[in-house]
Amino acid sequence: MIETKSTPIIQLQKVDKFFGEFQALKNVNLEVHKGQKVVVCGPSGSGKSTMIHCINRLEKHDNGRIVVAGIELNDSLKNIDAVRSEIGMVFQQFNLFPHLKVIDNLMLAPRLVRKVKKAEARKIAMTYLERVHIPEQAEKYPIQLSGGQQQRVAIARALCMNPEIMLFDEPTSALDPEMISEVLDVMVELAKEGMTMICVTHEMGFARSVADLMVFMDEGEIVESAVPDDFFANPKSERTKLFLSQILSH
Amino acid sequence: MYVVVGWLDEFLWGALVVLQIFMVGMTMAVIWGLLGAAAKLSKIPVFSVLASVYTTVFRAVPELLVLLIFYFGSAITLTAIAKLINPDIQFVDIPPFWAGSFAISLIIGAYAAETFRGAFQGVDPGQIKAARSLGMSATHTFFYVRLPQMWRLALPGFGNHMLSMMKDTALISVIGVEEILYTAEIATSITMQPFTMYMVVAIIYLVFTTVIMAIIQVLEKTANRHLESV
Amino acid sequence: MEFDFALIVESVPKMATGIGITLQLLVLATIIGTALAVCTVLMRISKIPLLSWPAMVYIYIFRGTPMLVQIFLIYYGLSQFQAVRDSFFWIALRDPFWCAIIAFSVNVGAYTAEILRGGIQGVDEGQLRAATALGLSKSQRFIHITTPIAIRLALPAFGNETVSLLKSTALASTITMFDITGVARTIMAQTFAPYEIFISAAIVYLFIAWFIQIGVALAERRFSRHMQR
């Protein structure tokens, strides 16, 4: 599936990131092509979240190059907001705006950033709420929804900006077990529609069914990256083997 | 109690003065509070240090003393300046109403600065990340995401500041503003019924503070509307 | 007009007697007021309305009126009644010092009661359940679990309340007491140098407030030994 000829839509070259003394990313190299689905896994503190936060510059990397859709992310970049509006992001803690109703959560960014008219924004919002199967919750406040519903709203909110790329930062880690599948189902649907996706997750069933590329990170480094079949059947690194045995053993 | 009736007019006017001081003082206090909070959060050391000195000093020195410094201080400064222009002038002062409101607003402003700063920092950083990840600018993020959530966090503290402001208005009688405590003093000197007169003052204040508390409750309810599960 | 530093140096020692009075007011009112607050909060959290209601009314009235008005009511107001003047209490009630102590104490009682209630409510339900499961009685739970945790939770607010009382003691100067502010106002009337005199007084208050905060910080550290790694 990997198209090697076209230029990648996301490109990380020798990226380092420090938090004070602590090095969160060490020489990270990654290429993601349009339509590709990448699943990133690894123990907590391994730099997975930091890496995807760097891709829309919620964190600034210290060394190396990050190029997204042909635009290099660095300090001379004038309009980072324009780049961010092309990248949707879904957070572990949902981060819905608690003071806004579900529908207003969805309409806010299209109206402010894309300058879409109110009626039009509402239409877009309802379309995506239907896509995540909860149009009936439009007039509720986030707190009145279950965790699974909130996360689906968060996905719809990102989709309302019609992004090129979607980043998922452990989208099911804060959910009760019975709600995980409703979120994963939405993500699988999205993958089938051809969205470019980077997902940080430990849901290995999801990874097997949608991933084009598996990436394993540990201590800030990409230890191993391979297509899922190879990755699960014969992991090369000892660290990957250990991690997989821990995560798949129960 | 009949004796109060004769003084009702004066008490009502005094009560109006109290409300005026409260409104003027509260408006100024919000301004000092916002400026103070912005300075405290500033990355420029001069601003944050100045703001810390301001909030530390004005929260540790007695309100009465601050009032006296501002009233007599401004009077002596103005008089000195006036004497330069016209040596015959004996005494000039800022009207006690304004000197008093200003002094009290600075005190409440020092507390408000802490409240506003806490509310600013109290908004979940994830909220800001989410807004920025959607491509919203820093300005949009502030006005549409941070500010509406700050308001809820600042309300309980701000309510207390309103109550303090209301009660501090009583101090202004010390520098001769003709509000209700002043009225009570005059009325006492004629009627010889200090308990009755001061009781009237206490009741008027209790009515004011009760109304403020009720308003705060309504505001908190509206602000927390979205946090109530079905 | 000029700023006279020498006057500051001169006037601070003159305030020494005032500092004594201020500290007496502060310490006495804190002790009496805290005792009052403990009784009040026990009544306030009681499920018996006959106990909780009076406590609520007491807190409401004293938190809802300016302390200056309360002081005037006690010092000037009570003398209106012949019965008060004839009573045994008149010895205290005609003395501005004791009137101030009464006014400050009842205020501290009302405010601190609310602070303590906040502390008690802040105690984690789970810890109380654990204690119940271990077979501790209701009063044992209150003494051994609720009280120490509540004190720790209430300490920062208690520190603020004490600084706030320090500031309130300045009001005693309005009923002829010569506390720090009272002395400053007297010197000010003689010299008419408001900046120098009042700023000296302000500095003295700043120092006392600073000591209070150090004291509270030490107490906090003591009460949170279990949190230190």
XYZ file of C-alpha atoms in Angstrom:
709
model
C 0.000 0.000 0.000
C 2.852 2.389 0.703
C 3.335 4.807 -2.173
C 7.016 5.392 -2.317
C 7.076 7.693 -5.313
C 5.025 10.653 -4.108
C 6.424 13.121 -1.591
C 5.292 12.296 1.944
C 2.590 14.510 3.501
C 4.362 14.342 6.851
C 8.096 14.184 7.163
C 10.198 14.114 10.344
C 13.961 14.208 9.955
C 16.359 13.789 12.873
C 13.951 15.416 15.291
C 15.077 16.044 18.884
C 12.952 17.481 21.651
C 14.037 18.429 25.161
C 12.032 19.262 28.266
C 14.761 20.948 30.293
C 17.406 18.288 30.800
C 15.144 15.451 29.752
C 15.307 14.383 26.113
C 11.813 13.384 25.049
C 12.616 12.704 21.384
C 15.911 11.365 20.073
C 16.699 11.485 16.370
C 13.181 10.651 15.241
C 12.694 9.967 11.522
C 9.272 9.260 10.073
C 7.529 9.586 6.720
C 3.792 9.377 6.270
C 2.178 9.417 2.836
C -1.265 10.588 1.918
C -3.921 8.074 2.893
C -1.532 6.082 5.052
C -2.508 4.907 8.541
C 0.280 4.777 11.077
C -0.159 3.282 14.533
C 2.380 4.325 17.165
C 2.793 2.279 20.319
C 5.259 2.036 23.162
C 5.478 2.266 26.948
C 4.313 5.416 28.750
C 6.870 8.194 28.634
C 8.355 6.876 25.408
C 7.707 10.097 23.470
C 4.699 8.995 21.382
C 2.487 11.888 22.445
C 5.324 14.371 22.222
C 5.973 13.289 18.653
C 2.446 13.852 17.445
C 2.178 17.109 19.411
C 5.230 18.255 17.445
C 3.512 17.464 14.153
C 0.995 20.302 14.645
C 3.483 22.329 16.648
C 1.630 22.221 19.948
C 5.168 21.418 21.053
C 8.179 22.956 19.340
C 10.934 20.547 18.378
C 14.505 21.587 19.143
C 16.553 19.992 16.350
C 15.808 18.474 12.963
C 13.112 19.170 10.403
C 9.370 18.626 10.401
C 7.572 19.193 7.091
C 3.785 18.941 6.898
C 2.030 19.186 3.506
C 5.090 20.870 2.065
C 5.374 23.481 4.831
C 8.322 23.320 7.184
C 7.435 23.942 10.830
C 9.861 26.432 12.329
C 9.944 29.811 14.047
C 9.885 31.765 10.802
C 6.520 30.219 9.966
C 4.026 33.098 9.855
C 0.760 31.280 9.888
C 0.918 28.169 12.019
C -2.856 28.397 12.525
C -3.410 27.702 8.820
C -1.288 24.543 9.069
C -3.063 23.453 12.251
C -6.467 23.878 10.673
C -5.451 21.207 8.135
C -4.512 18.758 10.887
C -7.246 17.384 13.113
C -6.307 16.244 16.577
C -8.097 14.030 19.073
C -6.907 14.033 22.673
C -6.850 11.414 25.386
C -8.935 13.632 27.688
C -11.315 14.705 24.876
C -10.798 18.417 25.726
C -14.274 19.390 24.637
C -15.086 22.986 25.564
C -17.259 22.497 28.657
C -18.992 25.861 28.414
C -20.335 25.188 24.908
C -23.058 22.802 23.792
C -22.001 19.916 21.562
C -23.171 21.691 18.412
C -21.346 24.885 19.411
C -18.178 22.900 20.090
C -18.356 21.759 16.484
C -19.272 25.129 14.996
C -16.720 27.289 16.827
C -13.583 26.693 14.763
C -15.251 26.619 11.308
C -16.879 29.956 12.081
C -13.805 31.641 13.577
C -11.093 30.163 11.417
C -12.846 29.343 8.159
C -15.327 32.247 8.480
C -18.163 29.898 7.559
C -21.698 31.327 7.927
C -23.658 30.182 10.963
C -26.268 28.163 9.061
C -23.605 26.523 6.943
C -21.488 25.707 10.005
C -24.497 24.105 11.659
C -25.111 21.987 8.576
C -21.504 20.809 8.506
C -21.627 20.086 12.224
C -24.793 18.006 11.927
C -23.308 16.039 9.028
C -20.333 15.025 11.123
C -22.430 14.340 14.214
C -24.350 11.875 12.056
C -21.097 10.405 10.859
C -20.171 9.640 14.483
C -23.744 8.431 15.121
C -24.864 10.919 17.777
C -26.857 13.671 16.051
C -29.423 13.538 18.871
C -26.873 14.870 21.378
C -26.327 18.171 19.555
C -28.020 20.413 22.116
C -26.419 18.861 25.199
C -23.415 20.038 27.153
C -20.340 17.782 27.052
C -20.625 16.781 30.712
C -24.040 15.264 30.024
C -22.493 12.742 27.600
C -20.717 9.471 28.318
C -16.963 9.292 27.747
C -17.396 7.394 24.497
C -19.893 9.943 23.217
C -17.612 12.815 24.216
C -14.719 11.311 22.332
C -16.871 10.852 19.236
C -17.906 14.495 19.499
C -14.226 15.391 19.716
C -13.557 13.417 16.516
C -16.478 15.173 14.791
C -15.166 18.532 15.995
C -11.819 17.874 14.334
C -13.495 16.603 11.140
C -15.584 19.783 10.837
C -12.417 21.572 9.750
C -12.166 19.109 6.888
C -8.556 18.240 7.713
C -6.034 16.475 5.480
C -4.570 14.560 8.384
C -5.933 13.256 11.677
C -3.802 12.755 14.781
C -5.114 10.557 17.585
C -3.394 10.824 20.974
C -4.428 7.722 22.927
C -8.096 8.323 22.117
C -9.408 5.351 24.097
C -7.107 5.387 27.141
C -9.458 7.449 29.290
C -12.536 5.413 28.401
C -14.373 2.689 30.267
C -13.850 -0.645 28.497
C -17.415 -0.908 27.178
C -17.071 2.418 25.342
C -13.803 1.726 23.575
C -15.331 -0.083 20.612
C -17.794 2.700 19.724
C -14.857 5.079 19.327
C -12.689 2.557 17.478
C -15.581 1.837 15.082
C -15.704 5.495 14.109
C -11.949 5.484 13.608
C -12.100 2.366 11.418
C -14.796 3.998 9.268
C -12.632 7.047 8.904
C -9.657 4.908 7.904
C -11.719 3.138 5.244
C -12.635 6.507 3.741
C -8.958 7.122 3.066
C -8.066 9.635 5.778
C -4.372 10.021 6.563
C -4.067 9.023 10.210
C -1.448 8.793 12.927
C -2.800 6.996 15.986
C -1.047 6.617 19.285
C -2.858 3.662 20.811
C -2.433 0.315 22.516
C -5.512 -1.154 20.823
C -3.665 -3.846 18.899
C -6.827 -5.269 17.338
C -7.493 -1.887 15.778
C -3.856 -1.676 14.691
C -3.974 -5.047 12.930
C -7.133 -4.159 11.056
C -6.279 -0.651 9.810
C -2.552 0.071 10.113
C -0.301 0.296 7.071
C 2.686 0.899 9.290
C 3.427 0.050 12.908
C 5.857 2.233 14.839
C 7.271 1.201 18.218
C 8.849 3.900 20.376
C 10.843 3.614 23.580
C 12.801 6.233 25.524
C 12.226 8.878 22.871
C 13.430 6.768 19.949
C 11.690 4.943 17.157
C 12.944 1.449 17.903
C 11.172 -0.368 15.137
C 8.784 0.357 12.299
C 7.286 -2.282 10.034
C 4.094 -3.381 8.312
C 1.721 -4.977 10.849
C 2.199 -8.572 9.691
C 5.959 -8.417 10.198
C 5.670 -6.294 13.285
C 3.450 -8.722 15.163
C 4.853 -11.966 13.699
C 8.593 -11.316 13.953
C 9.545 -8.213 15.854
C 13.282 -7.656 15.462
C 14.172 -5.724 18.596
C 14.174 -7.270 22.071
C 12.432 -4.198 23.429
C 9.597 -4.604 20.946
C 9.261 -8.282 21.814
C 9.099 -7.514 25.518
C 6.541 -4.761 24.996
C 4.353 -6.903 22.761
C 4.487 -9.822 25.191
C 3.384 -7.530 28.017
C 0.591 -5.900 26.112
C -0.748 -9.047 24.419
C -0.371 -11.412 27.359
C -3.736 -10.577 28.896
C -37.749 52.923 67.249
C -39.923 55.937 66.335
C -36.892 58.098 66.602
C -35.458 56.448 63.476
C -38.324 57.645 61.300
C -37.175 61.240 61.620
C -33.796 60.233 60.243
C -35.037 57.988 57.473
C -34.318 60.541 54.778
C -30.708 60.989 55.856
C -30.177 57.259 56.082
C -31.562 56.736 52.593
C -29.256 59.372 51.137
C -26.379 57.856 53.066
C -27.257 54.445 51.672
C -27.164 55.906 48.185
C -23.669 57.237 48.847
C -22.623 53.771 50.021
C -23.910 52.321 46.742
C -22.049 54.956 44.758
C -18.786 54.226 46.546
C -19.389 50.526 45.981
C -20.012 50.920 42.241
C -17.122 53.301 41.613
C -14.759 51.299 43.826
C -15.719 47.957 42.293
C -15.244 49.237 38.751
C -11.778 50.529 39.572
C -10.940 47.348 41.510
C -11.706 45.217 38.446
C -9.337 47.368 36.396
C -6.533 47.072 39.008
C -7.259 43.365 39.283
C -6.990 42.752 35.541
C -3.859 44.876 35.215
C -2.338 43.190 38.274
C -3.120 39.701 36.976
C -1.734 40.505 33.526
C 1.437 41.904 35.108
C 1.806 38.868 37.384
C 1.538 36.522 34.418
C 3.860 38.677 32.334
C 7.196 37.220 31.283
C 8.817 40.637 31.762
C 10.364 40.554 35.265
C 9.785 44.272 36.015
C 6.029 43.854 35.630
C 5.734 40.651 37.614
C 7.881 41.984 40.463
C 5.926 45.261 40.630
C 2.660 43.323 40.659
C 3.910 41.086 43.474
C 4.908 44.109 45.540
C 1.496 45.656 44.901
C -0.516 42.588 45.924
C 1.709 41.823 48.927
C 1.612 45.343 50.357
C -2.051 46.053 49.775
C -3.109 42.749 51.260
C -1.044 43.149 54.446
C -1.547 46.809 55.408
C -4.788 47.712 57.257
C -7.493 49.172 55.023
C -7.897 52.103 57.427
C -4.205 52.962 57.133
C -4.284 52.820 53.324
C -7.261 55.134 53.397
C -5.501 57.603 55.695
C -2.323 57.547 53.601
C -4.239 58.296 50.425
C -6.509 60.942 51.855
C -4.006 62.898 53.918
C -1.158 62.152 51.550
C -3.017 63.470 48.541
C -4.169 66.468 50.566
C -0.677 67.449 51.654
C 0.727 66.913 48.164
C -2.018 68.972 46.536
C -1.698 71.706 49.133
C 2.045 71.938 48.548
C 1.485 72.201 44.806
C -1.276 74.781 45.262
C 0.958 76.865 47.532
C 3.534 77.080 44.755
C 0.910 78.726 42.576
C -0.853 80.782 45.219
C 0.831 81.100 48.645
C -2.417 82.181 50.322
C -4.059 78.772 49.907
C -4.240 76.946 53.239
C -5.597 73.508 52.396
C -6.624 71.626 49.274
C -7.774 68.010 49.214
C -9.144 65.455 46.801
C -12.831 65.048 47.654
C -12.911 62.318 50.352
C -15.393 60.386 48.222
C -12.852 59.938 45.455
C -9.787 59.523 47.677
C -11.692 56.909 49.669
C -13.096 54.985 46.692
C -9.691 54.997 45.064
C -7.881 53.720 48.176
C -10.379 50.914 48.744
C -10.391 49.962 45.073
C -6.624 49.474 45.257
C -7.017 47.097 48.203
C -9.782 45.020 46.618
C -7.878 45.190 43.314
C -4.896 43.482 44.973
C -7.109 40.571 46.006
C -8.840 40.519 42.618
C -5.470 40.302 40.868
C -4.789 37.024 42.681
C -8.252 35.715 41.857
C -7.994 36.576 38.167
C -4.513 35.104 37.912
C -5.652 31.896 39.575
C -8.635 31.680 37.229
C -6.429 32.243 34.185
C -4.108 29.439 35.238
C -7.009 27.278 36.375
C -8.273 26.696 32.858
C -7.199 23.209 31.739
C -4.192 23.492 29.396
C -5.837 20.763 27.280
C -8.535 23.277 26.400
C -5.991 25.661 24.968
C -4.273 22.836 23.075
C -7.593 21.704 21.614
C -8.433 25.222 20.438
C -4.989 25.734 18.933
C -5.080 22.307 17.250
C -8.248 23.447 15.461
C -6.266 26.330 14.022
C -7.779 29.011 16.266
C -5.545 32.056 16.800
C -4.241 33.055 20.239
C -6.755 35.914 20.381
C -9.705 33.743 19.422
C -8.581 31.096 21.883
C -8.459 33.683 24.673
C -11.878 35.181 24.029
C -13.856 32.086 23.043
C -12.225 29.367 25.126
C -10.231 30.745 28.058
C -12.270 33.773 29.103
C -15.656 31.988 29.343
C -14.071 29.325 31.527
C -12.098 31.819 33.633
C -15.281 33.601 34.543
C -16.655 30.495 36.275
C -13.421 29.949 38.208
C -13.142 33.592 39.261
C -16.734 33.958 40.449
C -16.510 32.590 44.012
C -13.459 34.723 44.799
C -14.905 37.704 43.028
C -18.110 37.381 45.043
C -16.086 37.593 48.241
C -14.326 40.691 46.929
C -17.682 42.330 46.280
C -18.705 41.602 49.881
C -15.410 43.003 51.192
C -15.830 46.096 49.052
C -19.306 46.661 50.412
C -18.135 46.332 54.007
C -15.049 48.489 53.449
C -17.251 51.390 52.356
C -17.999 51.859 56.071
C -14.392 52.980 56.595
C -14.840 56.000 54.403
C -16.829 57.760 57.134
C -13.503 58.089 58.948
C -12.339 60.643 56.377
C -15.651 62.478 56.515
C -17.746 61.163 53.630
C -21.385 61.623 54.569
C -22.625 58.070 54.315
C -24.734 56.030 56.739
C -22.185 55.603 59.512
C -21.678 59.371 59.486
C -25.454 59.851 59.566
C -25.628 57.544 62.577
C -22.991 59.596 64.401
C -24.891 62.845 63.801
C -28.182 61.230 64.729
C -26.642 59.829 67.912
C -25.339 63.185 69.007
C -28.877 64.565 68.883
C -31.026 61.625 69.942
C -28.595 60.013 72.402
C -29.594 56.612 71.078
C -26.391 55.163 69.652
C -27.521 51.531 69.711
C -30.642 52.251 67.704
C -28.783 54.318 65.135
C -25.877 51.917 64.637
C -28.362 49.066 64.460
C -30.007 50.808 61.519
C -26.606 51.021 59.843
C -25.949 47.345 60.488
C -29.327 46.381 59.022
C -28.775 48.478 55.892
C -25.414 46.778 55.362
C -26.936 43.369 55.986
C -29.542 44.093 53.311
C -26.826 45.147 50.846
C -24.611 42.141 51.523
C -27.597 39.802 51.326
C -28.514 41.176 47.918
C -24.905 40.756 46.761
C -24.839 37.170 48.017
C -28.075 36.442 46.164
C -26.692 37.924 42.955
C -23.523 35.856 43.288
C -25.586 32.706 43.743
C -27.588 33.407 40.602
C -24.407 34.156 38.646
C -22.717 30.987 39.880
C -25.746 28.992 38.866
C -25.676 30.413 35.347
C -21.933 29.985 35.092
C -22.130 26.356 36.165
C -25.192 25.515 34.081
C -23.154 23.470 31.647
C -21.590 21.427 34.452
C -24.842 19.930 35.698
C -25.498 16.428 34.479
C -28.954 15.954 33.040
C 7.016 69.351 50.706
C 9.699 66.759 51.076
C 9.997 63.236 52.307
C 11.595 63.229 55.745
C 13.424 59.961 56.366
C 14.577 61.074 59.796
C 10.935 61.313 60.821
C 10.428 57.665 59.933
C 13.405 56.642 62.044
C 12.065 58.787 64.896
C 8.482 57.638 64.750
C 8.973 53.867 64.583
C 10.198 53.616 68.233
C 7.275 55.793 69.311
C 5.026 53.158 67.873
C 6.494 50.487 70.180
C 3.695 50.850 72.727
C 1.227 50.674 69.861
C 2.781 47.437 68.646
C 2.229 45.970 72.125
C -1.456 46.872 72.023
C -1.889 45.565 68.471
C -0.263 42.247 69.372
C -2.393 41.890 72.502
C -5.541 42.473 70.457
C -4.330 40.029 67.808
C -3.358 37.196 70.130
C -6.300 37.450 72.524
C -8.878 37.721 69.747
C -7.318 34.791 67.888
C -7.459 32.550 70.958
C -10.981 33.516 72.034
C -12.228 33.643 68.447
C -10.829 30.230 67.542
C -12.421 28.665 70.613
C -15.686 30.295 69.565
C -15.209 29.015 66.021
C -14.740 25.415 67.154
C -18.004 25.550 69.123
C -19.748 27.259 66.203
C -18.604 24.794 63.574
C -19.638 21.827 65.741
C -23.087 23.397 65.990
C -23.113 24.328 62.321
C -22.413 20.818 61.034
C -24.859 19.270 63.479
C -27.943 17.648 62.006
C -30.087 19.080 64.811
C -31.690 22.291 63.463
C -31.818 23.819 66.940
C -28.016 23.772 66.930
C -27.201 24.449 63.268
C -29.633 27.326 62.772
C -28.311 29.665 65.490
C -24.797 29.003 64.190
C -25.856 29.884 60.659
C -27.578 33.089 61.757
C -24.548 34.109 63.828
C -22.180 33.542 60.898
C -24.517 35.299 58.474
C -24.904 38.428 60.608
C -21.253 38.925 61.433
C -20.006 38.167 57.937
C -22.656 40.443 56.450
C -21.930 43.647 58.370
C -18.812 45.839 58.522
C -16.658 45.285 61.574
C -16.445 49.022 62.183
C -20.223 49.129 62.619
C -20.057 46.189 65.039
C -17.366 47.923 67.076
C -19.427 51.110 67.288
C -22.503 49.091 68.247
C -20.658 47.451 71.124
C -18.626 50.431 72.338
C -21.013 53.341 71.793
C -24.289 51.483 71.337
C -24.593 49.346 74.446
C -24.268 52.362 76.759
C -27.728 53.390 75.580
C -29.243 50.883 77.983
C -29.345 51.614 81.708
C -29.461 47.884 82.418
C -26.104 47.397 80.691
C -24.545 50.282 82.552
C -25.756 48.889 85.882
C -24.633 45.351 85.163
C -21.438 43.631 86.157
C -20.336 43.547 82.497
C -20.073 47.315 82.377
C -16.516 47.092 83.722
C -15.536 45.443 80.424
C -18.022 47.164 78.141
C -16.928 50.692 78.997
C -13.314 49.772 78.280
C -12.438 50.196 74.575
C -9.857 47.399 74.826
C -12.401 44.775 75.843
C -14.981 46.111 73.426
C -12.459 45.668 70.647
C -11.591 42.164 71.875
C -15.273 41.222 71.889
C -15.860 42.593 68.386
C -12.759 40.936 66.936
C -13.388 37.615 68.670
C -16.954 37.220 67.463
C -15.768 38.044 63.942
C -12.915 35.565 64.060
C -15.422 33.069 65.431
C -17.751 33.538 62.472
C -15.095 33.553 59.751
C -12.964 30.745 61.174
C -16.043 28.580 61.660
C -16.618 28.735 57.903
C -12.961 27.976 57.220
C -13.076 24.949 59.526
C -16.301 23.785 57.892
C -14.556 23.969 54.523
C -11.753 21.824 55.938
C -14.167 19.260 57.370
C -16.066 19.041 54.086
C -12.785 18.647 52.226
C -11.988 15.386 53.998
C -12.194 12.552 51.504
C -15.294 10.418 51.912
C -13.289 7.274 51.135
C -11.032 7.731 54.154
C -14.033 7.994 56.448
C -15.526 4.858 54.892
C -12.254 3.042 55.429
C -12.302 4.107 59.082
C -15.906 2.951 59.452
C -15.021 -0.377 57.880
C -12.247 -0.753 60.442
C -14.844 -0.350 63.178
C -14.079 3.168 64.427
C -17.017 4.848 66.134
C -18.465 8.126 64.891
C -16.625 10.225 67.476
C -13.402 8.275 66.953
C -13.621 9.002 63.237
C -14.153 12.683 63.928
C -11.241 12.962 66.352
C -8.680 10.712 64.665
C -9.478 11.079 60.956
C -11.543 14.185 60.228
C -9.892 16.617 62.634
C -6.221 16.213 61.646
C -7.027 16.229 57.906
C -9.387 19.188 58.256
C -6.797 21.213 60.183
C -4.243 20.629 57.437
C -6.759 21.671 54.782
C -7.871 24.751 56.733
C -4.395 26.044 57.622
C -3.720 28.273 54.584
C -7.114 29.968 54.926
C -6.537 30.279 58.668
C -3.273 32.099 57.957
C -5.067 34.541 55.671
C -7.731 35.033 58.314
C -5.107 35.907 60.929
C -3.515 38.503 58.620
C -6.986 39.845 57.993
C -7.528 40.115 61.773
C -4.230 41.970 62.088
C -5.544 44.506 59.590
C -8.830 44.768 61.418
C -7.111 45.619 64.712
C -6.404 49.039 63.183
C -10.115 49.744 63.623
C -9.526 49.865 67.390
C -8.006 53.293 66.805
C -11.497 54.581 66.017
C -12.592 53.888 69.601
C -9.675 55.716 71.238
C -7.251 52.794 71.407
C -3.578 53.556 70.917
C -2.608 50.623 68.802
C -0.118 51.084 65.939
C -2.631 53.021 63.839
C -3.861 54.968 66.874
C -0.326 56.086 67.755
C 0.354 56.929 64.105
C -2.761 59.073 63.922
C -1.682 60.937 67.074
C 1.816 61.632 65.737
C 0.295 62.583 62.408
C -1.972 65.143 64.129
C 1.122 66.743 65.694
C 3.453 66.679 62.699
C 1.077 66.588 59.761
C 3.493 64.383 57.846
C 1.108 61.681 56.618
C 3.486 59.897 54.250
C 6.298 59.401 56.722
C 4.115 58.459 59.688
C 1.590 56.245 57.987
C 4.169 54.513 55.833
C 6.234 53.730 58.953
C 3.108 52.203 60.463
C 2.456 50.276 57.245
C 5.980 48.840 57.375
C 5.415 47.647 60.935
C 2.208 45.906 59.833
C 4.017 44.335 56.883
C 6.565 42.851 59.263
C 3.942 41.424 61.588
C 2.026 39.973 58.612
C 5.252 38.451 57.375
C 5.866 36.775 60.749
C 2.340 35.393 60.731
C 2.888 33.922 57.291
C 6.163 32.315 58.343
C 4.410 30.847 61.375
C 1.627 29.397 59.231
C 4.112 28.008 56.715
C 5.954 26.232 59.543
C 2.695 24.838 60.873
C 1.737 23.687 57.381
C 5.012 21.886 57.031
C 4.510 20.199 60.375
C 1.008 19.082 59.519
C 2.004 17.762 56.115
C 5.016 15.680 57.136
C 3.251 12.672 55.627
C 3.262 14.364 52.226
C 7.022 14.856 52.123
C 9.068 12.247 50.341
